[in-house]
Coordinates of C-alpha atoms and ligand atoms in Angstrom, one line a residue:
X1 CA 100.0 75.4 106.6
X2 CA 103.5 76.8 106.0
X3 CA 103.2 80.4 105.0
X4 CA 106.2 82.4 103.7
X5 CA 105.6 86.1 104.3
X6 CA 108.0 88.5 102.6
X7 CA 108.3 91.9 104.2
X8 CA 106.7 90.6 107.4
X9 CA 108.7 93.1 109.5
X10 CA 107.0 96.0 107.7
X11 CA 103.7 97.7 108.4
X12 CA 101.1 95.6 106.6
X13 CA 103.2 92.4 106.7
X14 CA 103.6 92.5 110.4
X15 CA 99.9 93.1 110.9
X16 CA 99.3 90.1 108.6
X17 CA 101.7 87.9 110.6
X18 CA 100.1 88.9 113.9
X19 CA 96.5 88.3 112.5
X20 CA 97.5 85.0 110.9
X21 CA 99.0 83.4 114.1
X22 CA 96.2 84.7 116.2
X23 CA 93.4 83.4 114.0
X24 CA 94.9 80.3 112.4
X25 CA 96.2 77.7 114.8
X26 CA 97.3 75.5 111.9
X27 CA 99.6 78.2 110.4
X28 CA 103.4 78.4 110.8
X29 CA 104.9 81.6 109.4
X30 CA 108.3 82.2 108.1
X31 CA 109.1 85.9 107.5
X32 CA 111.7 86.8 104.9
X33 CA 112.7 90.4 105.5
X34 CA 115.8 92.4 104.7
X35 CA 115.1 94.7 107.7
X36 CA 115.6 97.9 105.8
X37 CA 115.0 101.2 107.5
X38 CA 111.3 100.3 107.1
X39 CA 111.4 96.9 108.8
X40 CA 111.3 96.4 112.5
X41 CA 111.7 93.0 114.1
X42 CA 110.1 94.3 117.2
X43 CA 106.8 94.4 115.3
X44 CA 106.7 90.6 115.3
X45 CA 108.9 89.8 118.3
X46 CA 107.7 87.1 120.8
X47 CA 105.1 85.6 118.5
X48 CA 104.7 81.8 118.6
X49 CA 104.9 79.9 115.3
X50 CA 106.8 82.7 113.6
X51 CA 110.5 82.6 112.4
X52 CA 112.3 85.6 111.0
X53 CA 114.9 85.1 108.3
X54 CA 116.8 88.3 107.6
X55 CA 117.5 88.3 103.8
X56 CA 116.8 89.9 100.5
X57 CA 113.9 88.7 98.2
X58 CA 116.2 89.4 95.2
X59 CA 118.7 86.9 96.5
X60 CA 117.8 83.7 94.6
X61 CA 119.7 81.3 96.9
X62 CA 117.7 82.5 100.0
X63 CA 114.3 82.7 98.3
X64 CA 114.6 79.3 96.5
X65 CA 115.2 77.4 99.7
X66 CA 112.4 79.2 101.7
X67 CA 109.9 78.9 98.8
X68 CA 110.6 75.2 98.5
X69 CA 109.7 74.7 102.1
X70 CA 106.4 76.6 101.9
X71 CA 102.8 75.9 101.0
X72 CA 102.0 79.5 100.1
X73 CA 104.0 82.7 99.5
X74 CA 102.5 86.1 100.4
X75 CA 104.7 88.8 98.9
X76 CA 104.5 92.1 100.8
X77 CA 108.2 93.1 100.7
X78 CA 108.8 96.3 98.7
X79 CA 110.2 99.7 98.8
X80 CA 106.9 101.4 99.6
X81 CA 107.3 105.2 100.0
X82 CA 106.7 107.6 97.1
X83 CA 108.7 110.4 98.5
X84 CA 111.8 108.1 98.8
X85 CA 111.4 106.9 95.3
X86 CA 111.7 110.6 94.1
X87 CA 115.0 110.9 96.0
X88 CA 116.5 107.6 94.8
X89 CA 114.6 105.2 92.6
X90 CA 117.3 102.5 92.5
X91 CA 116.3 100.3 95.5
X92 CA 112.7 100.4 94.1
X93 CA 113.8 98.8 90.9
X94 CA 115.9 96.2 92.6
X95 CA 113.4 95.2 95.3
X96 CA 110.1 95.7 93.6
X97 CA 111.1 94.4 90.1
X98 CA 114.1 92.1 90.6
X99 CA 112.7 90.8 94.0
X100 CA 109.4 89.9 92.5
X101 CA 111.1 88.2 89.5
X102 CA 113.3 86.2 91.9
X103 CA 110.3 85.0 93.9
X104 CA 108.3 84.1 90.7
X105 CA 111.1 81.9 89.5
X106 CA 111.2 80.1 92.8
X107 CA 107.4 79.5 92.9
X108 CA 107.5 78.4 89.3
X109 CA 110.3 75.9 90.0
X110 CA 108.7 74.5 93.2
X111 CA 105.0 74.7 92.2
X112 CA 104.0 76.8 95.2
X113 CA 100.9 79.0 95.5
X114 CA 101.8 82.8 95.3
X115 CA 99.8 85.9 96.3
X116 CA 101.1 89.2 95.1
X117 CA 100.5 92.4 97.2
X118 CA 100.1 95.5 95.1
X119 CA 98.6 98.9 95.2
X120 CA 95.9 101.0 93.6
X121 CA 98.6 103.5 92.5
X122 CA 99.4 101.3 89.5
X123 CA 96.3 102.9 87.9
X124 CA 97.5 106.5 88.2
X125 CA 95.0 109.0 89.5
X126 CA 91.5 110.2 89.0
X127 CA 90.0 113.7 88.8
X128 CA 88.3 114.9 92.0
X129 CA 84.9 115.0 90.3
X130 CA 85.2 111.8 88.3
X131 CA 82.3 109.6 89.1
X132 CA 84.4 106.5 88.1
X133 CA 86.6 104.6 90.5
X134 CA 89.4 102.1 89.7
X135 CA 88.2 98.6 88.7
X136 CA 90.2 95.5 87.7
X137 CA 89.8 96.7 84.1
X138 CA 91.3 100.2 84.5
X139 CA 94.4 100.6 82.3
X140 CA 97.8 100.8 84.1
X141 CA 99.1 104.4 84.2
X142 CA 101.6 104.8 87.1
X143 CA 103.0 108.2 88.0
X144 CA 106.1 107.7 90.3
X145 CA 109.1 105.5 90.4
X146 CA 107.4 103.6 93.3
X147 CA 104.1 103.0 91.5
X148 CA 105.8 102.2 88.2
X149 CA 107.9 99.5 89.8
X150 CA 104.8 98.1 91.5
X151 CA 103.0 98.1 88.1
X152 CA 105.9 96.3 86.5
X153 CA 105.9 93.7 89.3
X154 CA 102.2 93.1 88.7
X155 CA 102.9 92.6 85.0
X156 CA 105.6 90.0 85.7
X157 CA 103.1 88.1 87.8
X158 CA 100.5 88.1 85.0
X159 CA 103.1 86.9 82.5
X160 CA 104.3 84.1 84.8
X161 CA 100.7 83.0 85.2
X162 CA 100.0 82.9 81.4
X163 CA 103.4 81.6 80.2
X164 CA 104.3 79.2 83.0
X165 CA 101.0 78.4 84.7
X166 CA 102.1 79.8 88.0
X167 CA 99.3 79.6 90.6
X168 CA 99.1 83.2 91.5
X169 CA 96.6 85.9 92.5
X170 CA 97.2 89.7 92.7
X171 CA 95.5 92.3 95.0
X172 CA 95.7 96.0 94.6
X173 CA 94.7 97.8 97.8
X174 CA 94.1 101.5 98.7
X175 CA 95.9 103.5 101.4
X176 CA 96.2 101.5 104.7
X177 CA 96.3 102.9 108.2
X178 CA 96.7 101.3 111.6
X179 CA 99.4 100.3 114.1
X180 CA 103.1 99.6 113.2
X181 CA 103.0 102.0 110.2
X182 CA 106.4 103.7 109.6
X183 CA 106.3 107.4 110.7
X184 CA 107.5 108.6 107.3
X185 CA 103.9 108.0 106.1
X186 CA 101.1 110.6 106.2
X187 CA 99.0 109.6 109.2
X188 CA 101.7 108.4 111.7
X189 CA 103.9 111.4 110.7
X190 CA 101.2 113.8 111.8
X191 CA 100.3 111.9 115.0
X192 CA 104.0 111.8 116.1
X193 CA 104.5 115.5 115.1
X194 CA 101.6 116.4 117.5
X195 CA 103.0 114.3 120.3
X196 CA 106.2 116.3 119.8
X197 CA 104.4 119.6 119.8
X198 CA 105.0 120.1 116.0
X199 CA 102.2 121.2 113.6
X200 CA 101.0 118.7 111.0
X201 CA 102.4 119.2 107.5
X202 CA 100.0 119.2 104.6
X203 CA 101.5 118.9 101.1
X204 CA 100.1 121.7 98.8
X205 CA 96.5 122.6 99.4
X206 CA 95.6 119.2 100.9
X207 CA 92.9 118.6 98.3
X208 CA 94.4 115.2 97.3
X209 CA 92.1 112.3 98.1
X210 CA 93.1 108.9 99.4
X211 CA 90.7 105.9 99.9
X212 CA 91.6 104.8 103.5
X213 CA 91.2 101.2 104.7
X214 CA 92.2 99.8 108.1
X215 CA 95.1 97.4 107.8
X216 CA 93.1 94.6 109.4
X217 CA 90.5 94.8 106.7
X218 CA 93.3 94.7 104.0
X219 CA 94.6 91.5 105.6
X220 CA 91.3 89.7 105.9
X221 CA 90.8 90.4 102.2
X222 CA 94.2 88.9 101.4
X223 CA 93.3 85.7 103.2
X224 CA 89.9 85.6 101.5
X225 CA 91.7 85.9 98.1
X226 CA 94.3 83.2 99.0
X227 CA 91.5 80.8 100.0
X228 CA 88.7 81.7 97.5
X229 CA 90.3 83.7 94.7
X230 CA 90.4 82.5 91.1
X231 CA 93.9 81.6 89.9
X232 CA 95.4 84.3 87.7
X233 CA 92.9 87.0 88.8
X234 CA 93.4 90.4 90.2
X235 CA 91.2 91.7 93.0
X236 CA 90.9 95.4 94.1
X237 CA 90.8 95.9 97.9
X238 CA 89.2 99.0 99.3
X239 CA 86.5 100.0 101.9
X240 CA 84.9 103.1 100.5
X241 CA 87.0 105.4 102.7
X242 CA 87.6 108.4 100.4
X243 CA 88.8 111.5 102.3
X244 CA 91.0 114.4 101.3
X245 CA 94.2 115.1 103.2
X246 CA 92.9 118.2 104.8
X247 CA 89.9 116.3 106.3
X248 CA 92.3 113.6 107.7
X249 CA 94.7 116.2 109.3
X250 CA 91.7 118.1 110.8
X251 CA 90.4 114.8 112.3
X252 CA 93.8 113.9 113.7
X253 CA 94.1 117.4 115.3
X254 CA 90.5 117.1 116.8
X255 CA 91.0 113.6 118.2
X256 CA 94.3 114.7 119.8
X257 CA 92.6 117.7 121.5
X258 CA 93.9 120.5 119.2
X259 CA 92.4 123.2 117.1
X260 CA 91.5 121.4 113.8
X261 CA 92.9 124.2 111.7
X262 CA 96.3 124.4 113.4
X263 CA 98.4 122.8 110.6
X264 CA 101.0 124.0 108.1
X265 CA 101.0 123.9 104.3
X266 CA 104.4 122.7 103.0
X267 CA 106.0 122.1 99.6
X268 CA 103.9 119.8 97.4
X269 CA 105.1 116.3 96.2
X270 CA 106.3 116.5 92.6
X271 CA 103.8 114.6 90.3
X272 CA 101.5 114.2 93.3
X273 CA 98.6 111.9 92.4
X274 CA 95.3 113.7 92.9
X275 CA 92.8 111.0 93.8
X276 CA 92.6 107.2 94.3
X277 CA 89.3 105.4 94.7
X278 CA 88.5 101.7 94.6
X279 CA 85.5 99.9 93.3
X280 CA 85.5 96.7 95.4
X281 CA 82.5 95.1 93.7
X282 CA 84.4 92.0 92.6
X283 CA 85.8 91.3 96.0
X284 CA 82.5 91.7 97.7
X285 CA 80.3 89.9 95.2
X286 CA 82.5 87.1 94.0
X287 CA 84.3 86.3 97.3
X288 CA 81.9 87.6 99.9
X289 CA 84.4 89.9 101.7
X290 CA 83.2 92.8 103.9
X291 CA 85.3 95.3 105.9
X292 CA 85.0 94.9 109.6
X293 CA 86.5 98.3 110.5
X294 CA 84.7 100.8 108.3
X295 CA 84.5 103.5 111.0
X296 CA 87.5 105.7 110.1
X297 CA 87.1 108.0 113.1
X298 CA 87.1 105.0 115.6
X299 CA 90.0 103.4 113.7
X300 CA 92.0 106.6 113.8
X301 CA 91.4 107.1 117.5
X302 CA 92.7 103.6 118.1
X303 CA 95.7 104.3 115.9
X304 CA 96.5 107.5 117.8
X305 CA 96.3 105.6 121.1
X306 CA 98.7 103.0 119.7
X307 CA 101.3 105.6 118.8
X308 CA 100.9 107.3 122.2
X309 CA 101.4 103.9 124.0
X310 CA 104.3 102.7 121.8
X311 CA 106.7 105.7 121.6
X312 CA 109.7 103.3 122.1
X313 CA 108.7 101.6 118.8
X314 CA 108.9 104.8 116.7
X315 CA 111.0 107.3 118.6
X316 CA 114.4 106.1 117.3
X317 CA 113.4 107.0 113.7
X318 CA 111.7 110.4 114.3
X319 CA 114.6 112.9 114.1
X320 CA 116.1 111.3 110.9
X321 CA 112.7 111.2 109.2
X322 CA 112.0 114.8 109.9
X323 CA 115.5 115.9 108.9
X324 CA 114.9 114.3 105.4
X325 CA 111.6 116.1 105.0
X326 CA 113.0 119.4 106.3
X327 CA 115.7 119.2 103.6
X328 CA 113.1 119.4 100.9
X329 CA 110.9 122.0 102.5
X330 CA 108.3 119.5 103.8
Ligands
NAD401 P1 106.7 98.9 104.6 O1 107.7 99.8 103.9 O2 106.2 99.3 105.9 O3 107.4 97.5 104.7 C1 108.2 96.9 103.7 C2 108.9 95.7 104.3 O4 109.7 95.0 103.3 C3 110.0 96.1 105.4 O5 109.9 95.3 106.5 C4 111.3 96.0 104.7 O6 112.4 95.7 105.5 C5 111.0 94.8 103.7 N1 111.9 94.8 102.5 C6 112.2 95.9 101.8 N2 113.1 95.5 100.8 C7 113.3 94.2 101.0 C8 114.0 93.2 100.3 N3 114.8 93.5 99.2 N4 114.0 91.9 100.7 C9 113.2 91.6 101.8 N5 112.5 92.5 102.5 C10 112.5 93.7 102.1 O7 105.6 98.7 103.5 P2 104.0 98.5 103.7 O8 103.3 99.8 103.8 O9 103.8 97.4 104.8 O10 103.6 97.8 102.3 C11 103.7 96.4 102.1 C12 103.2 96.1 100.7 O11 101.9 96.5 100.6 C13 104.1 96.7 99.6 O12 104.2 95.8 98.6 C14 103.2 97.9 99.2 O13 103.5 98.2 97.8 C15 101.8 97.4 99.4 N6 100.8 98.4 99.7 C16 100.9 99.3 100.7 C17 99.9 100.1 100.9 C18 100.0 101.1 102.1 O14 99.1 101.9 102.2 N7 101.0 101.1 102.9 C19 98.7 100.1 100.2 C20 98.6 99.2 99.1 C21 99.6 98.3 98.9
TDX402 O1 103.7 114.8 105.5 C1 102.9 114.4 104.6 N1 101.9 115.3 104.2 C2 101.0 115.0 103.2 O2 100.2 115.9 102.9 C3 103.0 113.2 103.9 C4 104.0 112.2 104.4 C5 102.1 112.9 103.0 N2 101.1 113.8 102.6 C6 100.1 113.4 101.6 C7 100.6 112.8 100.3 C8 99.5 111.9 99.9 O3 98.5 112.6 99.2 O4 99.3 112.5 102.2 C9 98.8 111.5 101.2 C10 99.3 110.1 101.7 O5 100.7 110.1 101.6 P1 101.6 108.7 101.9 O6 101.3 108.3 103.3 O7 103.0 109.0 101.6 O8 100.9 107.7 101.0 P2 100.7 107.6 99.4 O9 101.7 108.3 98.6 O10 99.2 107.9 99.1 O11 101.0 106.0 99.2 C11 100.5 105.0 100.1 O12 99.4 104.4 99.6 C12 99.6 103.5 98.6 C13 101.6 104.0 100.5 O13 102.7 104.7 101.0 C14 101.9 103.2 99.4 O14 102.9 102.2 99.7 C15 100.7 102.5 98.8 O15 101.0 101.8 97.7

């Protein structure tokens, strides 16, 4: 099976590529990745049956040829960080919207199966005490330039399914954690701060809730949907991992041998979504998927060990990431 993975040098895409070649001897993976600040070829270096093509998903010439040579396209490539989208939305519009459009035109032309990776943020946010969670029927209500461009990309996929009969599925997953995540993101930022002797930084009061899932569980769900999902359907991916940011920071501190209350409150994110929560009933009941790594404490301990053991992977980015945050009081 020839699998085209866009964004395969990024966090979730690299984990997907690694899992795919380890578990599927019949798979050959081509990664299409622009290698932006968020992409790191080292995350997939030395793997057998993996080729890296450095290029832009919004470049029709590049995508057309690669899609034509593939059996399935798994589209991870995106500008993915909310805070960056508040500083400069323009690459989000180009990559997330124009990039998805460009790929859809290629899969339409060549009749190739397409899976679209999206996020629970397209649904906006929930109140802390709302008994409801997001379902596949929740109306779209994105808050940030990031989530609005992801929402727009999902709508493009739905339209290409209905109007052109493209063979596509969509998944909207909750917050991932695990190895190879860029240190601009919440959990690896705090781990690497502590390694550097710097206190973790909590936006606002830290009451915001995220529904954490281990990246490996996200990726087994993606393969389940590729193999068993109904064409044109959307599947929500989550593993019942709701925690507020304060609880997460306290656990990182404890697991790294510090006083759990030794963190700092910093400026809040403008428009900060309060709570995300996924109802994964369709994925479990229709496709039989179950998470294999539901123990957050154990997964976080492994993730901390990975960042300790792989300082060479993240160190070159650390000073620049922290300078950007410092400039906005974070
Ligand atoms: P990431 O930022 O770590 O990686 C994105 C990758 O895409 C990088 O390798 C980057 O170089 C590449 N890329 C960016 N622009 C490109 C372009 N124009 N052409 C080709 N490649 C390009 O992101 P991630 O956290 O791994 O997220 C991957 C996908 O999963 C995204 O679509 C994101 O919206 C979605 N998602 C992420 C999470 C999460 O918690 N991280 C949760 C749900 C969904
Ligand atoms: O230093 C920090 N302190 C802090 O309190 C950072 C970087 C973040 N936060 C908070 C903001 C959020 O409430 O932690 C929470 C998680 O922040 P991020 O890691 O930036 O993730 P989030 O904005 O929730 O979005 C993530 O999940 C959904 C991914 O980055 C998206 O790509 C995905 O779609």
